[in-house]
Amino acid sequence: MTSHKQVVYQSQLDHKSKLLLRRRTRKRFNPRIFIDRTIETTAIVSLLITGFAGVGATGCWGMEIATSSQYWQHQKNICLGGMLVSFSAFLGSALIGASFSIRQDKF
């Protein structure tokens, strides 16, 4: 009976030491990784927004032709402007990411 208690006590100690080990091996904040991930996320999101704005502009263009309404022309122009802004954000983030990778000799 006492050996069983000793085994349980030993396993609890092992479990606690593993928890202590996890706390000691915590990763530190690396600003370079953060910047790389931010640039990558910006590029992906800007491409997605460009695609969705393009679909919206195409739909508004179709509605403009079908109804001959000024409203759809304004909506189309808004979508095209959004496409321009988001595509330029993609190009800017790609340029910044490329300059960082050249500086870090990853290119």
PDB file of C-alpha atoms in Angstrom, residues 53-64 72 76:
ATOM      1  CA  ALA A  53     -13.499  44.414 -55.134  1.00  0.00           C
ATOM      2  CA  GLY A  54     -12.969  43.207 -58.713  1.00  0.00           C
ATOM      3  CA  VAL A  55     -15.958  40.892 -58.456  1.00  0.00           C
ATOM      4  CA  GLY A  56     -17.986  43.754 -57.000  1.00  0.00           C
ATOM      5  CA  ALA A  57     -16.921  46.115 -59.772  1.00  0.00           C
ATOM      6  CA  THR A  58     -17.869  43.533 -62.394  1.00  0.00           C
ATOM      7  CA  GLY A  59     -21.286  43.084 -60.808  1.00  0.00           C
ATOM      8  CA  CYS A  60     -21.847  46.830 -60.581  1.00  0.00           C
ATOM      9  CA  TRP A  61     -20.790  47.201 -64.200  1.00  0.00           C
ATOM     10  CA  GLY A  62     -23.385  44.615 -65.217  1.00  0.00           C
ATOM     11  CA  MET A  63     -26.076  46.384 -63.204  1.00  0.00           C
ATOM     12  CA  GLU A  64     -25.045  49.716 -64.710  1.00  0.00           C
ATOM     13  CA  TRP A  72     -24.307  51.621 -60.086  1.00  0.00           C
ATOM     14  CA  LYS A  76     -18.455  50.608 -59.688  1.00  0.00           C
TER      15      LYS A  76
END
